[in-house]
Amino acid sequence: MPEAPEALVEHDLLMHTSPRILKDWYFRQGDAQVRYKAQPRYRLSSGVALYNAAVQGLGICRLADWLAEPAVQAGRLVRVCSHYRLTSSTGHDPQIHAVYASTQLPQRVRAFLEAIKSAARKRYA
């Protein structure tokens, strides 16, 4: 299994078709950030299909921790480049997205979103 981003070139990569921002994969090790221009062998339009393809051994892909971790713990998936942290282009952890339909959020929803942001800052500081 690849231990560094540059070793990914020797492996089949799987990528979601939709998010253009994920074409380049960014890895952080300490203060250094490495940009890897992913060239996928397969592009899939479903996150579930991407997960299943990885579990079936068709290639390496980016998956959210909440989705991948149970399969990692069960031995169905293996982390690659484990000495690196996968980040966004700005160096942040791209794990959580809050989506809502209105700009007029109830106070309880705003409080919930603030609690999530606070917890994420503490965890990924």
Coordinates of C-alpha atoms in Angstrom, one line a residue:
M1 CA 0.0 0.0 0.0
P2 CA 1.2 3.5 -0.7
E3 CA 2.8 5.3 2.2
A4 CA 3.3 8.7 0.4
P5 CA 1.1 10.6 -2.1
E6 CA 3.6 10.3 -4.9
A7 CA 3.3 6.5 -4.7
L8 CA -0.4 6.7 -5.6
V9 CA 0.6 6.9 -9.3
E10 CA 1.2 3.2 -9.2
H11 CA -2.4 2.4 -8.1
D12 CA -5.8 2.6 -9.6
L13 CA -7.8 5.5 -8.2
L14 CA -11.5 5.9 -7.8
M15 CA -13.1 9.3 -7.9
H16 CA -16.6 10.8 -7.6
T17 CA -17.8 12.5 -10.8
S18 CA -19.4 15.6 -9.2
P19 CA -17.1 17.6 -6.9
R20 CA -14.6 19.4 -9.1
I21 CA -12.8 20.6 -6.1
L22 CA -11.7 17.0 -5.2
K23 CA -9.7 16.6 -8.5
D24 CA -6.6 17.5 -6.6
W25 CA -5.9 15.7 -3.4
Y26 CA -4.1 17.6 -0.6
F27 CA -2.1 15.8 2.0
R28 CA -0.6 17.5 5.1
Q29 CA 2.3 16.2 7.1
G30 CA 3.2 18.6 9.9
D31 CA 3.5 22.0 8.3
A32 CA 4.1 20.7 4.8
Q33 CA 1.2 20.3 2.3
V34 CA 1.5 18.1 -0.8
R35 CA -0.8 18.5 -3.7
Y36 CA -1.5 15.3 -5.7
K37 CA -3.3 15.6 -9.1
A38 CA -5.4 12.5 -9.1
Q39 CA -5.9 10.7 -12.4
P40 CA -8.7 8.2 -11.7
R41 CA -9.1 4.9 -13.5
Y42 CA -12.9 5.0 -12.6
R43 CA -15.3 7.8 -12.0
L44 CA -18.5 7.0 -10.1
S45 CA -21.5 9.2 -9.6
S46 CA -22.5 7.8 -6.2
G47 CA -20.8 7.9 -2.9
V48 CA -22.2 4.5 -2.1
A49 CA -20.9 3.1 -5.4
L50 CA -17.5 4.6 -4.6
Y51 CA -17.4 3.0 -1.2
N52 CA -18.5 -0.4 -2.6
A53 CA -15.9 -0.3 -5.4
A54 CA -13.2 0.4 -2.8
V55 CA -14.4 -2.5 -0.6
Q56 CA -14.3 -4.8 -3.7
G57 CA -10.7 -3.8 -4.3
L58 CA -11.1 -1.8 -7.5
G59 CA -8.9 1.0 -6.3
I60 CA -8.1 3.8 -3.8
C61 CA -10.5 6.6 -3.1
R62 CA -11.3 9.4 -0.7
L63 CA -14.0 8.6 1.8
A64 CA -15.2 10.4 4.8
D65 CA -14.1 9.0 8.1
W66 CA -17.6 8.3 9.2
L67 CA -18.2 6.1 6.2
A68 CA -14.8 4.4 6.0
E69 CA -14.0 3.8 9.6
P70 CA -16.3 0.8 10.2
A71 CA -14.8 -1.0 7.1
V72 CA -11.3 -0.1 8.3
Q73 CA -12.0 -1.6 11.7
A74 CA -13.5 -4.7 10.1
G75 CA -10.5 -5.1 7.8
R76 CA -12.4 -4.5 4.6
L77 CA -10.6 -1.2 3.9
V78 CA -7.0 -0.1 4.7
R79 CA -5.8 3.4 5.1
V80 CA -3.1 4.6 2.7
C81 CA -0.6 7.4 3.2
S82 CA -1.3 6.9 6.9
H83 CA 1.5 9.4 7.9
Y84 CA -0.4 12.2 6.1
R85 CA -3.7 13.9 6.8
L86 CA -6.0 14.4 3.9
T87 CA -7.2 18.0 3.8
S88 CA -8.9 20.6 1.6
S89 CA -6.8 23.0 -0.6
T90 CA -6.8 25.4 2.3
G91 CA -5.4 22.8 4.7
H92 CA -8.7 22.2 6.6
D93 CA -10.3 18.9 7.2
P94 CA -13.2 18.5 4.7
Q95 CA -15.3 16.1 6.7
I96 CA -18.5 18.1 7.6
H97 CA -20.9 20.0 5.5
A98 CA -24.0 21.6 7.0
V99 CA -26.8 22.1 4.4
Y100 CA -29.9 24.0 5.1
A101 CA -32.7 25.4 3.0
S102 CA -33.2 28.9 4.4
T103 CA -31.1 31.9 5.6
Q104 CA -33.7 32.4 8.4
L105 CA -32.5 29.6 10.7
P106 CA -34.3 29.0 14.0
Q107 CA -32.1 29.8 17.1
R108 CA -31.8 26.1 18.0
V109 CA -30.4 25.3 14.5
R110 CA -27.9 28.1 14.7
A111 CA -26.9 26.9 18.2
F112 CA -26.4 23.4 16.9
L113 CA -24.3 24.5 14.0
E114 CA -22.1 26.6 16.4
A115 CA -21.7 23.6 18.6
I116 CA -20.5 21.5 15.7
K117 CA -18.1 24.1 14.6
S118 CA -16.7 24.4 18.1
A119 CA -16.3 20.7 18.4
A120 CA -14.6 20.4 15.0
R121 CA -12.1 23.2 15.9
K122 CA -11.2 21.4 19.1
R123 CA -10.7 18.1 17.4
Y124 CA -8.7 19.3 14.4
A125 CA -6.7 22.1 16.1

